[in-house]
Coordinates of N, CA, C and O and ligand atoms in Angstrom, one line a residue:
M1 N 67.1 159.4 -38.9 CA 68.4 158.8 -39.0 C 68.7 158.3 -40.5 O 67.8 158.0 -41.2
V2 N 70.0 158.3 -40.8 CA 70.3 158.0 -42.2 C 71.4 156.9 -42.2 O 72.3 157.0 -41.4
K3 N 71.2 155.9 -43.0 CA 72.2 154.8 -43.1 C 73.4 155.1 -44.0 O 73.2 155.5 -45.1
V4 N 74.6 155.0 -43.4 CA 75.8 155.2 -44.2 C 76.7 154.0 -44.0 O 77.0 153.5 -42.9
K5 N 77.1 153.5 -45.2 CA 78.1 152.4 -45.2 C 79.4 152.9 -45.6 O 79.6 153.6 -46.7
F6 N 80.5 152.6 -44.9 CA 81.8 152.9 -45.2 C 82.5 151.6 -45.7 O 82.4 150.6 -45.0
S7 N 83.1 151.7 -46.8 CA 83.7 150.5 -47.4 C 85.1 150.8 -47.9 O 85.3 151.8 -48.6
G8 N 86.1 150.0 -47.6 CA 87.4 150.2 -48.1 C 88.4 151.0 -47.3 O 89.4 151.4 -47.7
F9 N 87.9 151.3 -46.0 CA 88.7 152.1 -45.1 C 89.3 151.2 -44.0 O 89.3 151.6 -42.8
G10 N 89.7 150.0 -44.4 CA 90.1 149.1 -43.3 C 89.0 148.1 -43.1 O 88.8 147.2 -43.8
T11 N 88.2 148.4 -42.0 CA 87.1 147.5 -41.7 C 85.8 148.2 -42.3 O 85.6 149.4 -42.1
D12 N 85.0 147.4 -43.0 CA 83.7 147.9 -43.5 C 82.8 148.1 -42.3 O 82.8 147.3 -41.4
K13 N 82.0 149.2 -42.4 CA 81.1 149.5 -41.3 C 79.9 150.2 -41.8 O 79.9 151.0 -42.8
E14 N 78.7 149.8 -41.2 CA 77.5 150.5 -41.6 C 76.9 151.1 -40.3 O 76.8 150.4 -39.2
V15 N 76.6 152.4 -40.4 CA 76.1 153.1 -39.2 C 74.9 153.9 -39.5 O 74.6 154.2 -40.7
E16 N 74.2 154.3 -38.5 CA 73.0 155.2 -38.7 C 73.4 156.5 -38.0 O 73.8 156.6 -36.9
I17 N 73.3 157.6 -38.8 CA 73.7 158.9 -38.3 C 72.6 159.9 -38.4 O 71.6 159.6 -39.2
A18 N 72.7 161.0 -37.7 CA 71.6 162.0 -37.8 C 71.6 162.7 -39.2 O 72.7 163.0 -39.7
N19 N 70.4 162.9 -39.7 CA 70.3 163.7 -40.9 C 70.9 165.1 -40.7 O 70.6 165.7 -39.7
G20 N 71.8 165.5 -41.6 CA 72.4 166.8 -41.5 C 73.8 166.7 -40.9 O 74.5 167.7 -40.8
E21 N 74.3 165.5 -40.6 CA 75.6 165.4 -40.0 C 76.7 165.5 -41.1 O 76.4 165.2 -42.2
I22 N 77.8 166.1 -40.7 CA 78.9 166.1 -41.7 C 79.5 164.7 -41.8 O 79.8 164.1 -40.8
L23 N 79.8 164.3 -43.0 CA 80.3 163.0 -43.3 C 81.6 162.7 -42.5 O 81.7 161.6 -42.0
L24 N 82.5 163.6 -42.5 CA 83.8 163.3 -41.9 C 83.6 163.1 -40.4 O 84.2 162.2 -39.8
R25 N 82.7 163.9 -39.8 CA 82.4 163.7 -38.3 C 81.8 162.4 -38.1 O 82.1 161.7 -37.1
A26 N 80.9 162.0 -38.9 CA 80.2 160.7 -38.8 C 81.2 159.5 -38.9 O 81.2 158.6 -38.1
A27 N 82.2 159.7 -39.8 CA 83.2 158.7 -40.0 C 84.1 158.6 -38.7 O 84.3 157.5 -38.2
K28 N 84.5 159.7 -38.2 CA 85.3 159.7 -36.9 C 84.5 159.1 -35.8 O 85.1 158.3 -35.0
D29 N 83.2 159.4 -35.7 CA 82.4 158.8 -34.6 C 82.3 157.3 -34.7 O 82.2 156.6 -33.7
A30 N 82.3 156.9 -36.0 CA 82.2 155.4 -36.2 C 83.5 154.7 -36.2 O 83.6 153.5 -36.3
G31 N 84.6 155.4 -36.0 CA 85.9 154.8 -35.9 C 86.5 154.5 -37.3 O 87.4 153.7 -37.4
V32 N 86.0 155.2 -38.3 CA 86.4 155.0 -39.7 C 87.5 156.1 -40.0 O 87.2 157.3 -39.8
K33 N 88.6 155.7 -40.4 CA 89.7 156.7 -40.6 C 89.7 157.2 -42.1 O 90.3 156.5 -42.9
I34 N 89.2 158.3 -42.3 CA 89.3 159.0 -43.6 C 90.4 160.0 -43.4 O 90.4 160.8 -42.5
P35 N 91.4 160.0 -44.3 CA 92.5 161.0 -44.2 C 91.9 162.4 -44.2 O 91.0 162.7 -45.0
C36 N 92.4 163.2 -43.3 CA 92.0 164.6 -43.3 C 93.1 165.5 -42.7 O 93.8 165.1 -41.8
D37 N 93.2 166.7 -43.2 CA 94.2 167.6 -42.7 C 93.5 168.9 -42.2 O 93.4 169.1 -41.0
C38 N 93.0 169.7 -43.1 CA 92.5 171.0 -42.7 C 91.1 171.0 -42.1 O 90.7 171.8 -41.3
Q39 N 90.3 170.0 -42.5 CA 88.9 169.9 -42.1 C 88.1 171.1 -42.5 O 87.1 171.4 -41.8
D40 N 88.5 171.8 -43.5 CA 87.9 173.0 -43.9 C 87.7 173.2 -45.4 O 87.5 174.3 -45.9
G41 N 87.8 172.0 -46.1 CA 87.5 172.1 -47.5 C 88.6 172.6 -48.4 O 88.4 172.9 -49.6
E42 N 89.8 172.8 -47.9 CA 90.8 173.4 -48.7 C 92.0 172.5 -49.1 O 92.6 172.7 -50.1
C43 N 92.3 171.4 -48.3 CA 93.5 170.6 -48.6 C 93.1 169.5 -49.6 O 94.0 169.0 -50.3
G44 N 91.9 169.0 -49.6 CA 91.5 167.9 -50.5 C 91.9 166.5 -50.0 O 91.6 165.5 -50.7
S45 N 92.5 166.4 -48.8 CA 92.9 165.1 -48.4 C 91.7 164.1 -48.0 O 91.9 162.9 -48.0
C46 N 90.6 164.7 -47.8 CA 89.4 163.8 -47.4 C 88.5 163.4 -48.5 O 87.4 163.1 -48.3
V47 N 89.1 163.5 -49.8 CA 88.2 163.2 -50.9 C 87.7 161.7 -50.9 O 88.5 160.8 -50.6
V48 N 86.5 161.5 -51.1 CA 85.9 160.2 -51.1 C 84.9 160.0 -52.3 O 84.5 161.0 -52.9
E49 N 84.6 158.8 -52.6 CA 83.6 158.5 -53.6 C 82.4 158.0 -53.0 O 82.4 157.1 -52.1
I50 N 81.3 158.5 -53.4 CA 80.0 158.2 -52.8 C 79.0 157.6 -53.8 O 78.9 158.1 -54.9
A51 N 78.4 156.5 -53.4 CA 77.3 156.0 -54.2 C 76.0 156.3 -53.4 O 75.9 155.8 -52.2
Y52 N 75.1 157.0 -53.9 CA 73.9 157.4 -53.2 C 72.9 156.2 -53.4 O 72.6 155.8 -54.5
T53 N 72.5 155.7 -52.2 CA 71.6 154.5 -52.3 C 70.2 154.8 -51.8 O 69.3 154.0 -51.8
G54 N 69.9 156.1 -51.4 CA 68.6 156.5 -51.1 C 67.9 157.1 -52.3 O 68.4 157.0 -53.4
N55 N 66.9 157.9 -52.0 CA 66.2 158.5 -53.2 C 66.1 160.0 -53.1 O 65.4 160.6 -53.9
K56 N 66.7 160.6 -52.1 CA 66.6 162.1 -51.9 C 67.9 162.8 -52.4 O 67.9 164.0 -52.7
A57 N 69.0 162.0 -52.6 CA 70.3 162.7 -52.8 C 70.3 163.6 -54.0 O 70.9 164.7 -53.9
P58 N 69.7 163.3 -55.2 CA 69.9 164.2 -56.3 C 69.4 165.6 -56.0 O 70.0 166.6 -56.5
E59 N 68.5 165.8 -55.2 CA 68.0 167.2 -54.9 C 68.9 167.8 -53.8 O 69.0 169.1 -53.7
C60 N 69.3 167.1 -52.8 CA 69.9 167.7 -51.6 C 71.4 167.6 -51.5 O 72.0 168.1 -50.6
E61 N 72.1 166.9 -52.4 CA 73.5 166.7 -52.3 C 74.3 167.5 -53.3 O 75.4 167.1 -53.7
R62 N 73.7 168.5 -53.9 CA 74.4 169.3 -54.9 C 75.5 170.1 -54.3 O 75.5 170.6 -53.2
L63 N 76.6 170.2 -55.1 CA 77.7 171.0 -54.7 C 77.4 172.5 -54.9 O 76.7 172.9 -55.8
D64 N 77.9 173.3 -54.1 CA 77.8 174.8 -54.2 C 78.8 175.2 -55.3 O 80.0 175.1 -55.1
S65 N 78.3 175.6 -56.5 CA 79.2 175.9 -57.6 C 80.2 177.0 -57.3 O 81.2 177.1 -58.0
Q66 N 79.9 177.8 -56.4 CA 80.8 178.9 -56.1 C 81.7 178.6 -54.8 O 82.5 179.4 -54.4
G67 N 81.4 177.5 -54.2 CA 82.0 177.1 -53.0 C 83.4 176.6 -53.0 O 83.9 176.2 -54.1
K68 N 84.1 176.5 -51.9 CA 85.5 176.1 -51.8 C 85.6 174.6 -52.1 O 86.6 174.1 -52.6
E69 N 84.6 173.8 -51.8 CA 84.7 172.3 -52.1 C 84.9 172.1 -53.6 O 85.8 171.4 -53.9
L70 N 84.1 172.7 -54.4 CA 84.2 172.5 -55.8 C 85.6 173.1 -56.3 O 86.3 172.5 -57.1
T71 N 86.0 174.2 -55.8 CA 87.3 174.8 -56.2 C 88.4 173.9 -55.8 O 89.3 173.7 -56.6
T72 N 88.3 173.3 -54.6 CA 89.4 172.3 -54.2 C 89.3 171.1 -55.1 O 90.4 170.6 -55.6
L73 N 88.1 170.6 -55.5 CA 88.1 169.4 -56.3 C 88.5 169.7 -57.7 O 89.2 168.8 -58.3
I74 N 88.3 170.8 -58.2 CA 88.8 171.2 -59.5 C 90.3 171.3 -59.5 O 91.0 170.9 -60.3
G75 N 90.8 171.9 -58.4 CA 92.3 172.1 -58.2 C 93.0 170.7 -58.1 O 94.1 170.6 -58.6
R76 N 92.3 169.7 -57.6 CA 92.9 168.4 -57.5 C 92.7 167.6 -58.8 O 93.2 166.5 -58.9
G77 N 92.0 168.2 -59.8 CA 91.8 167.5 -61.1 C 90.7 166.5 -61.1 O 90.5 165.7 -62.0
V78 N 89.9 166.5 -60.0 CA 88.7 165.6 -59.9 C 87.7 166.0 -60.9 O 87.1 165.1 -61.7
Y79 N 87.3 167.3 -60.9 CA 86.3 167.8 -61.8 C 87.0 168.9 -62.7 O 88.0 169.5 -62.3
T80 N 86.3 169.2 -63.8 CA 86.7 170.3 -64.6 C 85.7 171.4 -64.4 O 84.6 171.2 -63.8
K81 N 86.0 172.6 -64.9 CA 85.0 173.7 -64.9 C 83.7 173.3 -65.6 O 82.6 173.7 -65.3
A82 N 83.9 172.6 -66.7 CA 82.7 172.1 -67.5 C 81.8 171.2 -66.6 O 80.6 171.3 -66.7
D83 N 82.5 170.3 -65.8 CA 81.7 169.5 -64.9 C 80.9 170.3 -63.9 O 79.8 170.1 -63.6
A84 N 81.6 171.4 -63.4 CA 80.9 172.3 -62.5 C 79.7 172.9 -63.1 O 78.7 173.0 -62.4
E85 N 79.8 173.3 -64.3 CA 78.6 173.9 -65.0 C 77.6 172.9 -65.2 O 76.4 173.2 -65.0
A86 N 78.0 171.6 -65.5 CA 77.0 170.6 -65.7 C 76.2 170.3 -64.4 O 75.0 170.0 -64.4
F87 N 77.0 170.3 -63.3 CA 76.3 170.1 -62.0 C 75.3 171.2 -61.7 O 74.2 170.9 -61.2
E88 N 75.6 172.4 -62.1 CA 74.7 173.5 -61.9 C 73.4 173.4 -62.7 O 72.4 173.8 -62.3
M89 N 73.6 172.8 -63.9 CA 72.4 172.7 -64.8 C 71.6 171.5 -64.6 O 70.5 171.3 -65.1
S90 N 72.0 170.5 -63.7 CA 71.3 169.3 -63.6 C 71.1 169.0 -62.1 O 71.6 169.6 -61.2
D91 N 70.3 168.0 -61.9 CA 70.0 167.5 -60.5 C 71.0 166.4 -60.1 O 70.8 165.8 -59.1
K92 N 71.9 166.1 -61.0 CA 72.8 165.0 -60.8 C 73.7 165.2 -59.6 O 74.4 166.3 -59.5
A93 N 73.7 164.3 -58.7 CA 74.5 164.4 -57.5 C 76.0 164.0 -57.8 O 76.2 162.9 -58.3
P94 N 76.9 164.8 -57.5 CA 78.3 164.5 -57.7 C 78.8 163.3 -56.9 O 78.4 163.2 -55.7
S95 N 79.5 162.4 -57.5 CA 79.9 161.2 -56.7 C 81.2 161.3 -56.0 O 81.5 160.5 -55.1
V96 N 82.0 162.3 -56.3 CA 83.2 162.6 -55.6 C 83.0 163.8 -54.7 O 82.7 164.9 -55.3
R97 N 83.3 163.7 -53.4 CA 83.0 164.8 -52.5 C 84.2 164.9 -51.5 O 85.0 164.0 -51.4
L98 N 84.2 166.0 -50.8 CA 85.1 166.1 -49.7 C 84.3 165.8 -48.4 O 83.3 166.4 -48.1
A99 N 84.8 164.8 -47.7 CA 84.0 164.3 -46.5 C 83.8 165.4 -45.5 O 82.8 165.4 -44.8
C100 N 84.7 166.4 -45.4 CA 84.6 167.4 -44.4 C 83.6 168.5 -44.8 O 83.2 169.3 -44.0
Q101 N 83.1 168.4 -46.1 CA 82.1 169.4 -46.6 C 80.8 168.8 -46.9 O 79.8 169.4 -47.2
C102 N 80.7 167.4 -46.9 CA 79.5 166.7 -47.3 C 78.6 166.6 -46.2 O 78.9 165.9 -45.2
I103 N 77.4 167.1 -46.3 CA 76.3 167.0 -45.3 C 75.5 165.8 -45.8 O 75.0 165.8 -46.9
V104 N 75.3 164.9 -44.9 CA 74.6 163.6 -45.2 C 73.1 163.9 -45.0 O 72.6 164.3 -44.0
R105 N 72.4 163.6 -46.1 CA 70.9 163.8 -46.1 C 70.2 162.5 -46.5 O 69.0 162.4 -46.3
D106 N 70.9 161.6 -47.1 CA 70.3 160.3 -47.5 C 71.3 159.2 -47.5 O 72.5 159.4 -47.4
E107 N 70.7 158.0 -47.6 CA 71.6 156.8 -47.5 C 72.7 156.8 -48.6 O 72.5 157.3 -49.7
M108 N 73.9 156.4 -48.2 CA 75.0 156.4 -49.1 C 76.0 155.3 -48.7 O 76.1 154.9 -47.5
T109 N 76.8 154.9 -49.7 CA 78.0 154.1 -49.5 C 79.2 154.9 -49.8 O 79.2 155.6 -50.8
V110 N 80.2 155.0 -48.9 CA 81.3 155.8 -49.0 C 82.6 155.0 -49.2 O 82.8 154.1 -48.4
K111 N 83.4 155.3 -50.2 CA 84.6 154.5 -50.5 C 85.8 155.5 -50.7 O 85.5 156.7 -51.0
P112 N 87.0 155.1 -50.5 CA 88.1 155.9 -50.8 C 88.1 156.3 -52.3 O 87.7 155.5 -53.1
Y113 N 88.5 157.5 -52.6 CA 88.6 158.0 -54.0 C 89.9 157.4 -54.6 O 91.0 157.7 -54.0
K114 N 89.8 156.7 -55.7 CA 91.0 156.1 -56.3 C 91.5 156.9 -57.4 O 92.6 156.7 -58.0
G115 N 90.8 157.9 -57.8 CA 91.2 158.8 -58.9 C 91.1 158.1 -60.2 O 91.6 158.2 -61.2
Ligands
FES201 S1 90.2 167.7 -44.6 FE1 91.0 169.2 -46.0 S2 89.5 169.3 -47.5 FE2 88.6 168.0 -46.1

C-alpha cells in the first residue's frame, strides 16, 4: 500500500492505496474531486502538482517522453520541449502530472496545479 495525501481539493485527505493504482481513480475512491473530462490524457483538465514524499519516485514516476501525457502538458504550456528532453536525460520526477495518467508507486502529496 502507498500513502497519498490530497490537499487543497476542498477537504484534505490522506489515504492508503494499492501500488500501481491510477491517481485519478484513487482520488475518486477517496471522495476527492479532481476536475476531469476525457480521463484519457488528452484534455488536461486533471492536471495536478505532486510532491514526492517517498524514496522510489525518481526512478518509477518518469513521464513517457513520446506519450500523450507529455504532449498534453506541453500543449497546456506546463512544460516545454526542452523540459521533456531534460526529463529524458535525468531521473528527476516531474512534479506536474495528469492524474488520469499518473500511476502511483510511492508516497506523495497531491495539490491542484496553480500554473
Ligand atoms: S481527464 Fe483529460 S487529461 Fe486527464
